[in-house]
Coordinates of C-alpha atoms in Angstrom, one line a residue:
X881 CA -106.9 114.2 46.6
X882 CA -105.3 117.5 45.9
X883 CA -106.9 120.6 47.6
X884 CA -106.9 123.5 45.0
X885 CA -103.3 125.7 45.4
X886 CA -103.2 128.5 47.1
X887 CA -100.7 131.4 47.0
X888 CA -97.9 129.8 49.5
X889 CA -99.2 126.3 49.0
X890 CA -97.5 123.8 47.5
X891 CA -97.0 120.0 46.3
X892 CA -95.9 117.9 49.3
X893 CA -96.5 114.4 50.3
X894 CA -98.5 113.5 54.0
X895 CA -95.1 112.9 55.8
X896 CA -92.8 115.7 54.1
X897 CA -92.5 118.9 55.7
X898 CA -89.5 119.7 54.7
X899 CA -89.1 123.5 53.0
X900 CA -85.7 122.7 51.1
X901 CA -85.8 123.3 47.1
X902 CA -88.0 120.7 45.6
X903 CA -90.2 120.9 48.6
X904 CA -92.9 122.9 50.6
X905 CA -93.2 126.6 49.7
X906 CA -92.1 128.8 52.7
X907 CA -94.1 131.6 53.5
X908 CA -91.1 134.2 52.8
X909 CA -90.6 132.6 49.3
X910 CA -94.4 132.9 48.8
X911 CA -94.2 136.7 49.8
X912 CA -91.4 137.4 47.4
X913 CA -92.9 135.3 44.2
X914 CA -95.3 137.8 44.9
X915 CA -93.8 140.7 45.2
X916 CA -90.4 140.5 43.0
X917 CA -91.3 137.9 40.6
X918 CA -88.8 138.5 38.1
X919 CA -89.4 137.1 34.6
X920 CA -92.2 135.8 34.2
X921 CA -92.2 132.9 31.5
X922 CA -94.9 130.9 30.1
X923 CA -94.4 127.5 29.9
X924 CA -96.0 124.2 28.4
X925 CA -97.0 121.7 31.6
X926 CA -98.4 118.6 31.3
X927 CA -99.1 115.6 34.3
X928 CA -96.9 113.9 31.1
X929 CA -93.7 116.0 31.7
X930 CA -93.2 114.9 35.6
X931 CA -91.1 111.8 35.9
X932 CA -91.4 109.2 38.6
X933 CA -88.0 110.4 39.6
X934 CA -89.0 114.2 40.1
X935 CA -87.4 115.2 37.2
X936 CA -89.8 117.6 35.1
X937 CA -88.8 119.3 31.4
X938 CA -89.8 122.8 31.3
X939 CA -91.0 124.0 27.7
X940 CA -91.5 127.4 26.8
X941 CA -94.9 128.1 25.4
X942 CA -92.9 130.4 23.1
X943 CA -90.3 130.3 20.9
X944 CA -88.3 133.8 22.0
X945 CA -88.6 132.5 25.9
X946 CA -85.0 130.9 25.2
X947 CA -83.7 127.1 26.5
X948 CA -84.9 126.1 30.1
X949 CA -83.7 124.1 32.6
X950 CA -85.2 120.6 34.3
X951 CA -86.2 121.0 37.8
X952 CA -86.9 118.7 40.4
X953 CA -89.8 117.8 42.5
X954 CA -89.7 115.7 45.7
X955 CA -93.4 114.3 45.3
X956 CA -93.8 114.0 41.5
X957 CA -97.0 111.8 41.8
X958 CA -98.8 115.2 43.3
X959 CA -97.4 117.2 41.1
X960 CA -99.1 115.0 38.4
X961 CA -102.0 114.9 40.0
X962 CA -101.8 118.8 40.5
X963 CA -101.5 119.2 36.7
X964 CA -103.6 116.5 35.8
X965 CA -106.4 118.7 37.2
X966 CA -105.8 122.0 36.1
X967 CA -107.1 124.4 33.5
X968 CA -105.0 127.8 33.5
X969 CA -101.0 128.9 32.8
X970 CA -98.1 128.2 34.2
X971 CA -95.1 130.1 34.6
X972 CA -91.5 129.0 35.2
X973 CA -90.2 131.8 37.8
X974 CA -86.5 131.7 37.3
X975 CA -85.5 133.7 39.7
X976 CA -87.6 132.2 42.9
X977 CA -87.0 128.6 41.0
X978 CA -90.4 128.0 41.4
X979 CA -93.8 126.8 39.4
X980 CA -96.5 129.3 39.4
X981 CA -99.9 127.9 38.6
X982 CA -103.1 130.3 37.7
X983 CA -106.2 129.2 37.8
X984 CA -108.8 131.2 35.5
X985 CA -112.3 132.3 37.0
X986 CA -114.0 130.9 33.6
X987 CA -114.9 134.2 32.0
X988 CA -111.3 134.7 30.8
X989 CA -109.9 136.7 34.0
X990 CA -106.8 135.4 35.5
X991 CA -108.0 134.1 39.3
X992 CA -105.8 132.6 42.0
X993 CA -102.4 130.8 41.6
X994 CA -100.0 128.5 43.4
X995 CA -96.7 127.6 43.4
X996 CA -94.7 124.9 43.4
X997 CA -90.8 125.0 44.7
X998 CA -88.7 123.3 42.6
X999 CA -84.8 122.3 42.6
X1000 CA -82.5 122.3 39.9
X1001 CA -80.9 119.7 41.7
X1002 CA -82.4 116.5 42.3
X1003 CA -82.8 114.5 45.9
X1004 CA -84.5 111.9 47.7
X1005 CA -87.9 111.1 47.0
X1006 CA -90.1 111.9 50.1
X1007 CA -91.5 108.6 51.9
X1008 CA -94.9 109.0 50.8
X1009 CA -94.2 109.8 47.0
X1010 CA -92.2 106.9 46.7
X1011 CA -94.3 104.3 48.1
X1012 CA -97.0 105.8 46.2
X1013 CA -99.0 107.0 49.5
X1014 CA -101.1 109.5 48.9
X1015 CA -99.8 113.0 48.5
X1016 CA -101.6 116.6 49.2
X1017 CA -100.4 120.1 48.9
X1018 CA -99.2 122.0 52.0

């Protein structure tokens, strides 16, 4: 079961600890998403867009926000998982290549977020995401 994100959290399976893109958020990449996010684009994210192969389609949630590129996730049955259960927006942050995830407080506010680091060049599946073990974030 997937823990809720937290600010340098991210999707990893049990036996990955590996912070190369597609992988674990470092703590430095954390720090900077937060400080020098860049553009910050909305996007459409379903546990539906992640392919067993990590590959994931990115969809802007608006029509100006221009084409966007398929990234890569080296535990795509978390991610799934990780989408599967939440209820705020997500944000494709270009610059960082990373997922941000916010989570509302229910009266509307924006609340916490997390974010997943994602490649724009694929890999290896990690062990545990490809023999279906069971994957948790960082």
């Amino acid at each position: 079961m997937l823990r809720h994100l937290t600010q340098n959290d991210s999707v990893r399976s049990d036996d990955c600890s590996r912070y190369a893109a597609g992988h674990r958020v470092h703590w430095i990449h954390a720090k900077k998403c937060r400080q020098e996010p860049g553009q910050a684009v909305e996007i459409l994210l379903t546990s539906g867009d992640v392919r067993d192969d990590g590959w994931v389609e990115l969809r802007p949630a608006f029509d100006y926000a221009g084409d966007l590129p398929e990234v890569w996730t080296h535990a795509p049955g978390a991610l799934r998982e990780t989408l599967a259960a939440h209820r705020g927006r997500v944000y494709w942050l270009a610059r960082w290549h990373a997922l941000k995830l916010e989570y509302g407080d229910g009266d509307g506010t924006r609340g916490t977020a997390g974010l997943v680091n994602v490649g724009l060049e694929g890999g290896g599946l990690c062990e545990g995401a490809r023999s279906g073990g069971r994957a948790t974030p960082a």
